[in-house]
Amino acid sequence: MNDNVEDFDFPNSDAYGDGTGDGVRPLPDSDSSGTEGGAASEGPKWANLPVADAGIPGARKRKKSLGEILVETAVISRAQLDEALKAQQSAGKGQKLGQILLEKNLISEEDMLRALAAQLDLPYYTRLPINDIDPALVENIPIAFCRDNKLLPVARDDFNVTVAVADPLNIFPLDDLRLILSTNINIVVSPPSIIEASINRVFERSNDNSKKVIDELNVPEIGMDEDLEETRDLLESTDDEKPIIRLVNGLLTRAVKEKASDIHIEPYDAEIVVRFRIDGALHDKMQIPKRHGNSLASRVKILGKLNIAEKRVPQDGRINIKVAGRDIDVRLSVLPTAHGERIVMRLLDKTSGAKRLDQMGMEEDLFKVWANLIEQKHGMILVTGPTGSGKSSMLYASLMHINSTDINILTIEDPVEYQLPGVGQIEVKDKIGMGFAEGLRSILRQDPDVIMIGEIRDATTATIAMQSSMTGHLVFSTLHTNDSAATVTRLMDFNIQAFQISSAVLGVAAVRLVRKLCQTCREAYDPTDRELHIIGITREKLAGKKIYRAGQGCDRCQNQAYTGRVGIYELMIFDDHIRETIIKSPDAKAIKRVAIERGMKTLRESAMSKVVDGLTSIDEAVQKTQTDDLDLGL
Ligand SMILES: [Zn+2]
């Protein structure tokens, strides 16, 4: 409650635009008939509910004091009022009468609210017609907005929406509501407990009554009468469903079938372009007439439980769908642009599971070294590369490789991409202040042997991770750097000392994914001397091995010439030479030079071994390792 009840005046006496300017709200009409919405209206059918009409004759004509109303409605006696008024005088300026009465336990909050409603000439309802409230009324309004401001739209006629409020003096949220609903607003007063309970019931119902939303939105063609709570297999879509639903379901189904990692819905001047990211590259899939943009965006936002009325700020959400029996977790991002809302859906196939370490495409000698490294009892193992380079897959495969019942593995991730059996996985929730650092602190209290931190992206996380690895834990994490040597300097940017790095870090793997040539339509050819130089192999050593390039495309690869991807790796083991270099001259180039002298294979060399194996093309290998420092004469 606002305690400014005794000397109440609307900040602007014409705040409701009623034109009377007398500081008293004439609508809804609270005369003894108990109807609202104007004399001409019959009033909604719930108007016969018990209206606790304060029954003050003449209340509309003249503003009475709260004390007077309380006496007249026999809540307090005249003597009690006089006593309270005296107390108010001796308490000095600023003390509210209502507050004094509340403190003396002479009235309840509800008594005061009721009296306040009478003072403002507003109807007071002790019950709300929950079952008659059209859920479409709240579809554009965030539930948090209703809860925070203790208000709920309860009825609509041609000109007005009636809103129940628990604090009739708090008019600013009503201004917002007027904008959201684009209509005039009448208010009625109800106790906060009644409003809260009604909010929950009405929003519950609105979830499965979304069709009316669309009528509200005046978007033809779109309809959504399905139960959004249930995770239904999209393959069960029927022709009865509205076109926009079939379109969105169809896009999701097709994306899963084509093994796309992302769906982009991009509005432009004249049309909407749908693109899929497959094996790391974007492909145009569909053009949709611009006029369907709003319904398309609304449908996707409803699936992601986002606020469809909000079109000015970016929103993030999640969708759980099932396609052909597979559980797909969709991360949804909506970004307003000049041409409309740009939507990106990232698909995570939870059913497909993580790959095993021996399926990661590591060269055999590398696999042995890595498998040995991750068996260590403590220290830090880092995987590095840009977004989408396969860092997570590498970590998941490594964790599964060492997972057994006698060790406790805990992870903090953003997001949890695959569920690993027997591993405790926690997801970062920035909105509630659970970032990597906070999650890591709570994990450490759970007595872990092995910790996986999705990404180190700040100094706090780096420090805790480093300390954990030096106190008996094996810590896995990723960093966003281009190669293994740059990891050292990145950690130093996070205020980690060179001696700490040299003693804690066991090794760093830089990873990338290169596209695999379609084995059906790839073309064998004679590489030029220059190409052989790039591959780093002599013609003699090639010895009958075939080098392939991308073919024309075929049905199997859907004319992409590539299908699937394979990992390439650069593994830097922190042996004594590397440790010494880090302490003496912690510079990425110096470290890399020493590592190569010690036999490290670079990312480019790893990529070229895939070329020699016929798995990828020279073009692809070069393109995906352009950041490699080696001067290959290109
Ligand atoms: Zn092909």
XYZ file of C-alpha atoms and ligand atoms in Angstrom:
635
model
C 0.000 0.000 0.000
C 0.937 3.508 -0.638
C 0.701 5.259 2.691
C -0.231 8.521 1.106
C -3.856 7.783 1.809
C -4.991 10.481 4.140
C -4.490 13.487 1.981
C -4.986 11.777 -1.274
C -5.056 13.629 -4.515
C -4.194 12.277 -7.917
C -0.924 13.816 -9.016
C -2.924 14.998 -11.960
C -6.528 15.252 -11.027
C -7.520 14.448 -14.587
C -5.147 11.519 -14.734
C -7.760 9.155 -16.085
C -8.826 11.515 -18.784
C -12.381 11.564 -17.524
C -12.584 15.257 -18.090
C -14.287 16.003 -14.827
C -11.123 17.107 -13.132
C -12.641 16.734 -9.699
C -10.102 14.222 -8.541
C -12.719 11.553 -8.338
C -12.869 8.726 -10.778
C -16.385 8.501 -12.264
C -15.830 5.203 -14.117
C -16.607 2.510 -13.457
C -19.893 3.660 -12.254
C -20.173 2.490 -8.706
C -23.705 3.432 -7.963
C -25.852 1.016 -6.061
C -26.721 -1.066 -9.140
C -23.181 -2.406 -9.032
C -22.754 -2.397 -12.795
C -19.765 -0.924 -14.443
C -18.746 0.301 -17.827
C -21.246 3.119 -18.216
C -24.955 3.473 -17.856
C -25.760 2.347 -21.389
C -24.021 -0.958 -20.883
C -25.740 -3.906 -19.353
C -22.484 -4.652 -17.665
C -20.640 -7.956 -17.843
C -22.330 -10.983 -16.405
C -20.110 -10.949 -13.368
C -21.382 -7.540 -12.362
C -23.727 -9.170 -9.896
C -20.884 -10.490 -7.844
C -20.756 -9.261 -4.270
C -19.716 -5.712 -4.713
C -18.742 -4.480 -1.331
C -20.133 -1.115 -2.163
C -18.982 1.215 0.498
C -22.434 2.712 0.242
C -21.440 6.229 1.077
C -24.175 8.522 -0.134
C -22.733 11.457 -1.945
C -19.243 10.038 -2.063
C -19.032 10.988 -5.715
C -19.871 14.573 -5.096
C -17.461 15.397 -2.362
C -14.214 13.832 -1.322
C -14.421 12.597 2.239
C -11.455 11.960 4.456
C -10.415 8.413 4.994
C -11.187 8.740 8.709
C -14.723 9.876 8.051
C -15.342 6.971 5.704
C -14.006 4.509 8.247
C -16.330 5.899 10.910
C -19.325 5.961 8.596
C -18.764 2.352 7.600
C -18.459 1.470 11.289
C -14.951 0.135 10.985
C -13.841 2.420 13.793
C -15.736 4.503 16.308
C -15.784 8.266 16.367
C -13.805 8.116 19.611
C -11.148 5.943 18.038
C -10.877 8.362 15.132
C -10.508 11.344 17.469
C -7.820 9.506 19.389
C -5.961 8.664 16.200
C -6.235 12.249 14.970
C -4.711 13.424 18.236
C -1.896 10.939 17.862
C -1.387 12.222 14.338
C -1.110 15.807 15.571
C 1.414 14.986 18.259
C 3.404 12.802 15.852
C 3.827 15.886 13.723
C 3.733 16.507 10.026
C 3.996 13.654 7.600
C 2.423 10.968 9.736
C -0.502 9.422 7.861
C -3.756 8.679 9.630
C -4.125 5.334 7.870
C -0.693 4.319 9.058
C -1.530 5.220 12.656
C -4.773 3.234 12.542
C -2.914 0.262 11.073
C -0.229 0.454 13.756
C -2.858 0.612 16.485
C -4.475 -2.475 14.941
C -7.756 -0.590 14.689
C -8.113 -1.423 11.010
C -6.784 -4.101 8.673
C -5.045 -3.445 5.371
C -8.241 -4.605 3.740
C -10.360 -2.113 5.713
C -8.079 0.631 4.557
C -8.151 -0.497 0.945
C -11.929 -0.679 1.059
C -12.159 2.806 2.535
C -9.699 4.096 -0.016
C -11.821 2.646 -2.813
C -14.830 4.423 -1.346
C -12.875 7.633 -1.089
C -11.886 7.353 -4.736
C -15.360 6.230 -5.658
C -14.103 3.004 -7.100
C -15.903 -0.335 -6.859
C -14.377 -2.755 -4.400
C -14.501 -6.454 -5.246
C -13.769 -9.187 -2.776
C -13.948 -11.769 -5.547
C -12.937 -11.690 -9.197
C -14.729 -13.606 -11.948
C -11.749 -15.782 -12.770
C -13.601 -18.121 -15.114
C -15.128 -15.296 -17.105
C -11.886 -13.454 -17.663
C -10.820 -13.812 -21.275
C -7.213 -15.049 -21.266
C -6.616 -13.038 -24.440
C -6.770 -9.962 -22.220
C -3.468 -10.868 -20.615
C -1.721 -12.475 -23.561
C 0.284 -9.368 -24.390
C 1.135 -8.624 -20.801
C 4.061 -10.206 -18.986
C 2.918 -12.061 -15.877
C 5.696 -10.388 -13.907
C 4.242 -6.991 -14.759
C 0.892 -8.045 -13.279
C 2.486 -9.580 -10.227
C 4.844 -6.707 -9.506
C 2.109 -4.117 -9.820
C -0.641 -6.283 -8.325
C -3.083 -5.708 -11.147
C -5.083 -7.811 -13.566
C -7.272 -6.906 -16.554
C -10.626 -8.547 -15.898
C -13.084 -7.412 -18.552
C -13.300 -5.633 -21.859
C -16.036 -3.852 -23.733
C -15.898 -1.887 -26.960
C -14.145 1.076 -25.414
C -12.558 0.060 -22.153
C -10.638 -2.591 -20.356
C -11.470 -2.961 -16.684
C -8.442 -3.620 -14.535
C -8.500 -4.834 -10.947
C -5.793 -3.197 -8.852
C -4.627 -3.602 -5.272
C -3.105 -0.152 -5.123
C -5.317 2.403 -6.856
C -2.844 5.183 -6.093
C -0.131 3.580 -8.161
C -1.106 4.963 -11.542
C 2.128 4.595 -13.513
C 1.721 0.905 -14.373
C -1.768 1.788 -15.583
C -0.201 4.183 -18.070
C 1.940 1.322 -19.379
C -1.064 -0.923 -19.538
C -2.991 1.643 -21.509
C -0.193 1.628 -24.070
C 0.068 -2.158 -24.213
C -3.667 -2.618 -24.618
C -4.214 0.541 -26.715
C -7.419 1.313 -24.881
C -8.972 3.255 -22.063
C -8.732 1.709 -18.667
C -11.303 1.544 -15.884
C -10.156 0.446 -12.505
C -11.747 -1.546 -9.740
C -10.110 -2.324 -6.423
C -9.499 -5.800 -4.981
C -7.403 -7.120 -2.103
C -3.850 -8.056 -3.143
C -4.326 -11.714 -2.178
C -7.336 -12.008 -4.491
C -5.477 -10.365 -7.365
C -2.433 -12.579 -6.941
C -4.490 -15.760 -6.953
C -6.453 -14.594 -9.979
C -3.285 -13.697 -11.901
C -2.033 -17.243 -11.544
C -5.299 -18.810 -12.636
C -5.829 -16.565 -15.641
C -2.277 -16.877 -16.950
C -2.492 -20.637 -16.565
C -5.528 -20.686 -18.769
C -4.044 -18.270 -21.274
C -1.253 -20.735 -22.003
C -3.555 -23.145 -23.753
C -5.910 -20.625 -25.162
C -3.556 -18.834 -27.467
C -5.853 -18.737 -30.427
C -7.541 -15.712 -29.008
C -4.190 -13.969 -28.837
C -4.115 -13.960 -32.524
C -7.535 -12.419 -32.817
C -6.256 -9.781 -30.448
C -3.252 -9.239 -32.619
C -5.368 -8.996 -35.738
C -3.045 -11.294 -37.556
C -4.992 -13.246 -40.124
C -3.926 -16.756 -41.091
C -2.199 -17.507 -37.864
C -3.755 -19.681 -35.267
C -2.433 -21.783 -32.495
C -4.874 -23.994 -30.756
C -2.458 -26.691 -29.769
C -1.316 -27.370 -26.278
C 2.000 -25.622 -26.059
C 2.998 -27.281 -22.812
C 3.226 -30.703 -24.321
C 6.315 -31.679 -26.234
C 4.704 -33.174 -29.267
C 6.380 -34.833 -32.178
C 6.280 -32.392 -35.058
C 5.897 -35.231 -37.497
C 2.403 -35.641 -36.143
C 1.426 -32.288 -37.639
C -1.807 -32.541 -39.552
C -3.188 -30.630 -42.478
C -5.850 -29.194 -40.208
C -3.312 -26.964 -38.596
C -3.012 -23.366 -39.606
C -0.504 -22.567 -42.365
C 1.830 -20.630 -40.103
C 2.041 -23.542 -37.663
C 2.730 -25.951 -40.500
C 5.385 -23.586 -41.843
C 7.261 -23.337 -38.543
C 6.904 -27.061 -37.816
C 8.093 -27.794 -41.326
C 11.169 -25.597 -40.935
C 12.133 -27.280 -37.659
C 11.581 -30.771 -39.072
C 13.559 -30.022 -42.189
C 16.409 -28.489 -40.179
C 16.672 -31.612 -38.029
C 16.582 -33.898 -41.073
C 19.298 -31.901 -42.800
C 21.351 -31.878 -39.596
C 21.373 -28.082 -39.441
C 22.841 -26.550 -36.304
C 21.005 -23.229 -36.694
C 17.947 -21.804 -38.415
C 18.149 -18.119 -39.375
C 14.995 -16.174 -40.180
C 16.189 -12.871 -41.602
C 13.826 -10.071 -42.603
C 14.936 -7.838 -45.462
C 13.361 -5.001 -47.371
C 11.153 -7.097 -49.614
C 11.159 -10.613 -48.189
C 12.135 -12.908 -45.381
C 15.019 -15.266 -46.015
C 15.349 -18.556 -44.162
C 18.819 -20.014 -43.973
C 20.192 -23.167 -42.332
C 23.695 -23.542 -40.980
C 24.893 -26.986 -41.996
C 28.429 -28.179 -41.266
C 29.352 -24.647 -40.315
C 28.193 -22.924 -43.516
C 24.940 -21.013 -44.116
C 22.648 -22.105 -46.954
C 19.584 -20.290 -48.277
C 16.549 -22.536 -47.876
C 13.437 -20.481 -48.405
C 12.038 -17.056 -49.224
C 8.861 -16.029 -47.472
C 6.699 -13.049 -48.472
C 7.266 -10.122 -46.172
C 3.597 -9.951 -45.136
C 3.943 -13.178 -43.153
C 6.815 -11.781 -41.099
C 4.763 -10.816 -38.067
C 2.855 -14.067 -37.842
C 6.048 -16.059 -38.319
C 7.855 -14.144 -35.584
C 4.829 -14.373 -33.285
C 4.538 -18.113 -33.770
C 8.208 -18.676 -32.970
C 8.056 -16.330 -29.974
C 5.009 -18.138 -28.613
C 6.837 -21.453 -28.921
C 9.699 -19.881 -26.973
C 7.276 -18.438 -24.405
C 8.492 -14.921 -25.197
C 6.523 -11.713 -24.991
C 5.036 -11.357 -28.454
C 4.032 -7.741 -27.878
C 7.623 -6.738 -27.228
C 9.227 -5.902 -30.555
C 11.803 -3.344 -29.524
C 14.271 -5.225 -27.334
C 16.140 -8.487 -27.961
C 14.683 -11.584 -26.309
C 16.064 -15.056 -25.624
C 14.116 -18.213 -25.022
C 14.045 -21.967 -25.310
C 11.854 -24.417 -27.160
C 11.716 -28.149 -26.554
C 10.497 -30.074 -29.552
C 10.431 -33.631 -30.722
C 11.140 -34.558 -34.309
C 10.976 -38.199 -35.374
C 11.359 -39.290 -31.790
C 14.413 -37.116 -31.150
C 14.361 -34.575 -28.366
C 15.616 -31.289 -29.736
C 16.475 -28.397 -27.488
C 16.164 -25.093 -29.359
C 17.887 -21.932 -28.149
C 15.929 -18.997 -29.497
C 17.213 -15.467 -30.011
C 15.073 -12.644 -31.354
C 16.707 -9.374 -32.371
C 14.795 -6.338 -33.627
C 16.227 -4.870 -36.846
C 15.152 -2.097 -39.186
C 13.261 -4.612 -41.334
C 11.663 -6.633 -38.585
C 12.628 -9.243 -36.076
C 15.621 -11.376 -36.890
C 15.365 -14.853 -35.408
C 18.085 -17.411 -34.827
C 17.248 -20.874 -33.522
C 20.142 -23.067 -32.422
C 19.269 -26.746 -32.417
C 20.810 -29.114 -29.904
C 19.980 -32.741 -30.493
C 20.018 -34.179 -26.996
C 19.257 -37.678 -28.239
C 22.260 -37.934 -30.527
C 24.566 -37.868 -27.526
C 28.209 -37.021 -27.315
C 30.769 -38.703 -29.536
C 33.315 -41.057 -28.069
C 36.924 -39.961 -27.947
C 37.891 -42.496 -30.615
C 35.249 -41.021 -32.950
C 36.734 -37.554 -32.837
C 39.014 -38.007 -35.832
C 42.237 -37.632 -33.855
C 45.340 -39.034 -35.466
C 46.406 -42.200 -33.691
C 49.537 -40.925 -31.951
C 47.681 -37.813 -30.829
C 44.847 -39.907 -29.427
C 47.284 -41.873 -27.266
C 48.935 -38.749 -25.874
C 45.591 -37.061 -25.137
C 44.093 -40.181 -23.531
C 47.113 -40.333 -21.243
C 46.896 -36.628 -20.409
C 43.260 -36.755 -19.302
C 43.972 -39.668 -16.947
C 46.028 -37.347 -14.701
C 44.743 -36.789 -11.166
C 45.119 -33.041 -11.021
C 46.050 -30.062 -13.121
C 44.385 -28.071 -15.862
C 43.603 -29.203 -19.389
C 42.410 -26.589 -21.851
C 40.709 -26.774 -25.210
C 40.782 -23.694 -27.370
C 39.223 -22.437 -30.578
C 36.545 -20.082 -31.868
C 32.800 -20.673 -31.376
C 31.580 -23.771 -33.168
C 35.039 -25.302 -33.473
C 34.169 -28.476 -31.610
C 35.543 -27.537 -28.178
C 32.497 -28.845 -26.316
C 32.460 -32.145 -28.196
C 36.129 -32.598 -27.339
C 35.471 -31.968 -23.639
C 32.409 -34.215 -23.547
C 34.287 -37.038 -25.270
C 37.166 -36.633 -22.818
C 34.907 -36.655 -19.754
C 33.104 -39.779 -20.969
C 36.449 -41.435 -21.597
C 37.558 -41.053 -17.978
C 34.098 -41.360 -16.414
C 33.726 -44.181 -13.900
C 31.755 -44.798 -10.739
C 34.692 -44.057 -8.457
C 35.213 -40.460 -9.542
C 32.960 -37.464 -9.067
C 32.691 -35.341 -12.228
C 30.850 -32.020 -12.044
C 30.383 -29.460 -14.792
C 29.235 -25.846 -15.098
C 28.141 -25.098 -18.647
C 26.401 -22.547 -20.844
C 24.337 -24.335 -22.040
C 24.352 -28.039 -21.168
C 24.530 -29.366 -24.729
C 24.454 -33.080 -24.025
C 23.434 -34.927 -20.941
C 26.258 -37.174 -19.822
C 25.194 -40.188 -17.779
C 26.817 -40.211 -14.343
C 28.004 -36.602 -14.571
C 26.536 -33.756 -12.509
C 25.886 -30.901 -14.918
C 24.914 -27.395 -13.908
C 23.812 -24.685 -16.286
C 24.879 -21.047 -16.050
C 21.946 -18.758 -15.294
C 23.193 -15.213 -15.646
C 19.747 -13.779 -14.977
C 19.786 -15.055 -11.410
C 23.460 -14.268 -10.902
C 24.707 -17.834 -11.448
C 27.627 -17.237 -13.729
C 30.633 -19.512 -14.244
C 32.427 -18.173 -11.171
C 29.425 -18.641 -8.835
C 28.667 -22.088 -10.262
C 32.288 -23.081 -9.851
C 32.293 -22.037 -6.193
C 29.244 -24.169 -5.472
C 30.689 -27.118 -7.398
C 33.836 -27.000 -5.283
C 31.733 -27.557 -2.164
C 30.474 -30.815 -3.715
C 33.810 -32.617 -3.394
C 34.558 -33.111 -7.092
C 37.507 -35.041 -8.522
C 37.068 -33.670 -12.009
C 35.573 -30.285 -12.898
C 34.586 -29.084 -16.332
C 34.054 -25.354 -16.794
C 32.310 -24.581 -20.071
C 34.430 -21.526 -20.718
C 36.875 -19.293 -18.903
C 35.917 -15.781 -19.890
C 36.792 -13.647 -16.896
C 39.565 -13.226 -14.351
C 37.498 -14.506 -11.410
C 36.681 -17.794 -13.114
C 40.297 -18.111 -14.282
C 41.587 -17.622 -10.732
C 39.235 -20.128 -9.097
C 39.865 -22.643 -11.883
C 43.610 -22.243 -11.486
C 43.469 -22.640 -7.699
C 41.272 -25.744 -8.005
C 43.680 -27.383 -10.426
C 46.525 -26.766 -7.960
C 44.613 -28.239 -5.027
C 44.000 -31.762 -6.207
C 41.356 -31.401 -8.890
C 41.546 -32.182 -12.561
C 40.055 -29.142 -14.305
C 38.880 -29.058 -17.919
C 37.911 -25.845 -19.614
C 37.901 -23.920 -22.868
C 39.316 -20.579 -23.898
C 38.512 -18.474 -26.890
C 41.957 -18.263 -28.504
C 43.265 -19.074 -31.947
C 45.999 -21.536 -31.093
C 47.454 -23.430 -28.195
C 50.315 -21.008 -27.519
C 48.029 -17.961 -27.331
C 46.303 -19.643 -24.403
C 49.218 -18.788 -22.137
C 49.020 -15.092 -22.893
C 45.215 -15.145 -22.555
C 45.508 -16.623 -19.061
C 48.032 -13.914 -18.196
C 45.494 -11.318 -19.365
C 43.277 -12.793 -16.637
C 45.977 -11.972 -14.047
C 47.260 -15.536 -13.795
C 51.021 -15.577 -13.127
C 53.404 -17.329 -15.527
C 54.669 -19.636 -12.745
C 51.094 -20.691 -11.941
C 50.410 -21.500 -15.576
C 53.620 -23.424 -15.927
C 52.917 -25.517 -12.838
C 49.182 -26.108 -13.226
C 48.493 -26.528 -16.938
C 49.113 -30.026 -18.281
C 48.317 -29.345 -21.914
C 46.306 -27.334 -24.408
C 44.489 -28.644 -27.461
C 43.509 -26.222 -30.212
C 40.630 -27.641 -32.230
C 38.795 -26.864 -35.470
C 36.339 -28.669 -37.656
C 36.921 -29.080 -41.385
C 34.185 -30.162 -43.755
C 34.491 -33.685 -45.115
C 34.393 -34.208 -48.854
C 31.395 -36.146 -50.046
C 32.862 -39.606 -50.596
C 30.502 -40.189 -53.520
C 31.255 -37.192 -55.711
C 34.762 -36.112 -54.623
C 37.282 -35.864 -57.508
C 40.785 -37.289 -57.452
C 43.335 -35.108 -59.262
C 47.062 -34.452 -59.664
C 48.075 -31.702 -57.257
C 50.446 -29.019 -58.492
C 53.908 -28.551 -56.965
C 52.632 -25.480 -55.178
C 49.754 -27.478 -53.671
C 52.151 -30.194 -52.580
C 54.233 -27.497 -50.912
C 51.128 -26.317 -49.059
C 50.318 -29.848 -47.962
C 53.926 -30.185 -46.884
C 54.603 -33.440 -48.665
C 56.876 -34.436 -51.563
C 55.592 -36.174 -54.669
C 57.658 -39.225 -53.746
C 56.168 -39.420 -50.285
C 52.691 -39.128 -51.692
C 53.472 -42.500 -53.236
C 50.259 -43.384 -54.997
C 47.997 -41.735 -52.417
C 45.240 -39.759 -54.061
C 44.470 -36.134 -53.369
C 40.821 -35.161 -53.758
C 38.979 -31.925 -54.389
C 35.304 -30.997 -54.146
C 33.158 -32.552 -56.863
C 30.038 -31.331 -58.614
C 27.731 -32.418 -55.842
C 25.268 -35.286 -55.843
C 22.091 -36.489 -54.141
C 23.966 -37.886 -51.183
C 25.492 -34.518 -50.247
C 22.460 -32.519 -51.440
C 24.760 -30.871 -53.980
C 27.002 -29.408 -51.318
C 30.031 -31.585 -52.253
C 30.750 -31.829 -48.545
C 28.953 -33.791 -45.877
C 29.740 -33.848 -42.163
C 32.855 -32.540 -40.479
C 35.966 -33.924 -38.861
C 38.159 -32.468 -36.141
C 41.710 -31.219 -36.585
C 43.970 -30.820 -33.592
C 47.057 -29.072 -32.321
C 48.122 -30.509 -28.995
C 50.696 -28.722 -26.858
C 51.921 -30.805 -23.959
C 53.414 -28.685 -21.170
C 56.704 -30.528 -20.751
C 59.747 -29.104 -18.985
C 60.902 -27.181 -22.064
C 57.557 -25.477 -22.488
C 57.309 -24.705 -18.759
C 60.742 -23.157 -18.775
C 59.871 -21.025 -21.809
C 56.654 -19.805 -20.198
C 58.549 -18.599 -17.141
C 61.475 -17.117 -19.099
C 59.655 -15.498 -22.000
C 55.897 -15.922 -21.867
C 55.310 -14.924 -25.460
C 53.031 -16.887 -27.768
C 55.497 -17.017 -30.669
C 58.395 -18.194 -28.522
C 56.238 -20.844 -26.887
C 54.947 -22.077 -30.214
C 58.480 -22.272 -31.662
C 59.625 -24.429 -28.779
C 56.542 -26.623 -29.023
C 57.144 -27.238 -32.753
C 60.784 -28.049 -32.024
C 59.483 -30.568 -29.482
C 57.405 -32.217 -32.199
C 54.034 -30.507 -31.929
C 51.882 -30.883 -35.027
C 50.145 -27.626 -35.930
C 46.478 -27.259 -36.864
C 47.511 -26.843 -40.486
C 49.572 -30.005 -40.413
C 46.659 -31.851 -38.862
C 44.361 -30.498 -41.584
C 46.821 -31.555 -44.288
C 46.939 -35.083 -42.933
C 43.168 -35.141 -43.523
C 43.844 -34.027 -47.108
C 46.297 -36.890 -47.598
C 43.693 -39.271 -46.147
C 41.227 -38.074 -48.795
C 38.854 -36.706 -46.148
C 38.967 -33.047 -47.102
C 40.221 -30.696 -49.807
C 43.249 -28.424 -49.777
C 40.930 -25.409 -50.125
C 38.957 -26.375 -47.045
C 42.060 -27.232 -45.028
C 43.734 -23.915 -45.835
C 40.599 -21.891 -45.204
C 39.995 -23.376 -41.769
C 43.577 -22.877 -40.629
C 44.233 -19.402 -41.927
C 45.151 -18.176 -38.473
C 47.964 -20.683 -38.319
C 51.178 -18.759 -37.814
C 53.295 -20.943 -40.014
C 54.528 -19.260 -43.115
C 53.590 -21.684 -45.823
C 54.394 -19.358 -48.664
C 50.753 -18.463 -49.324
Zn 28.218 -35.692 -53.194
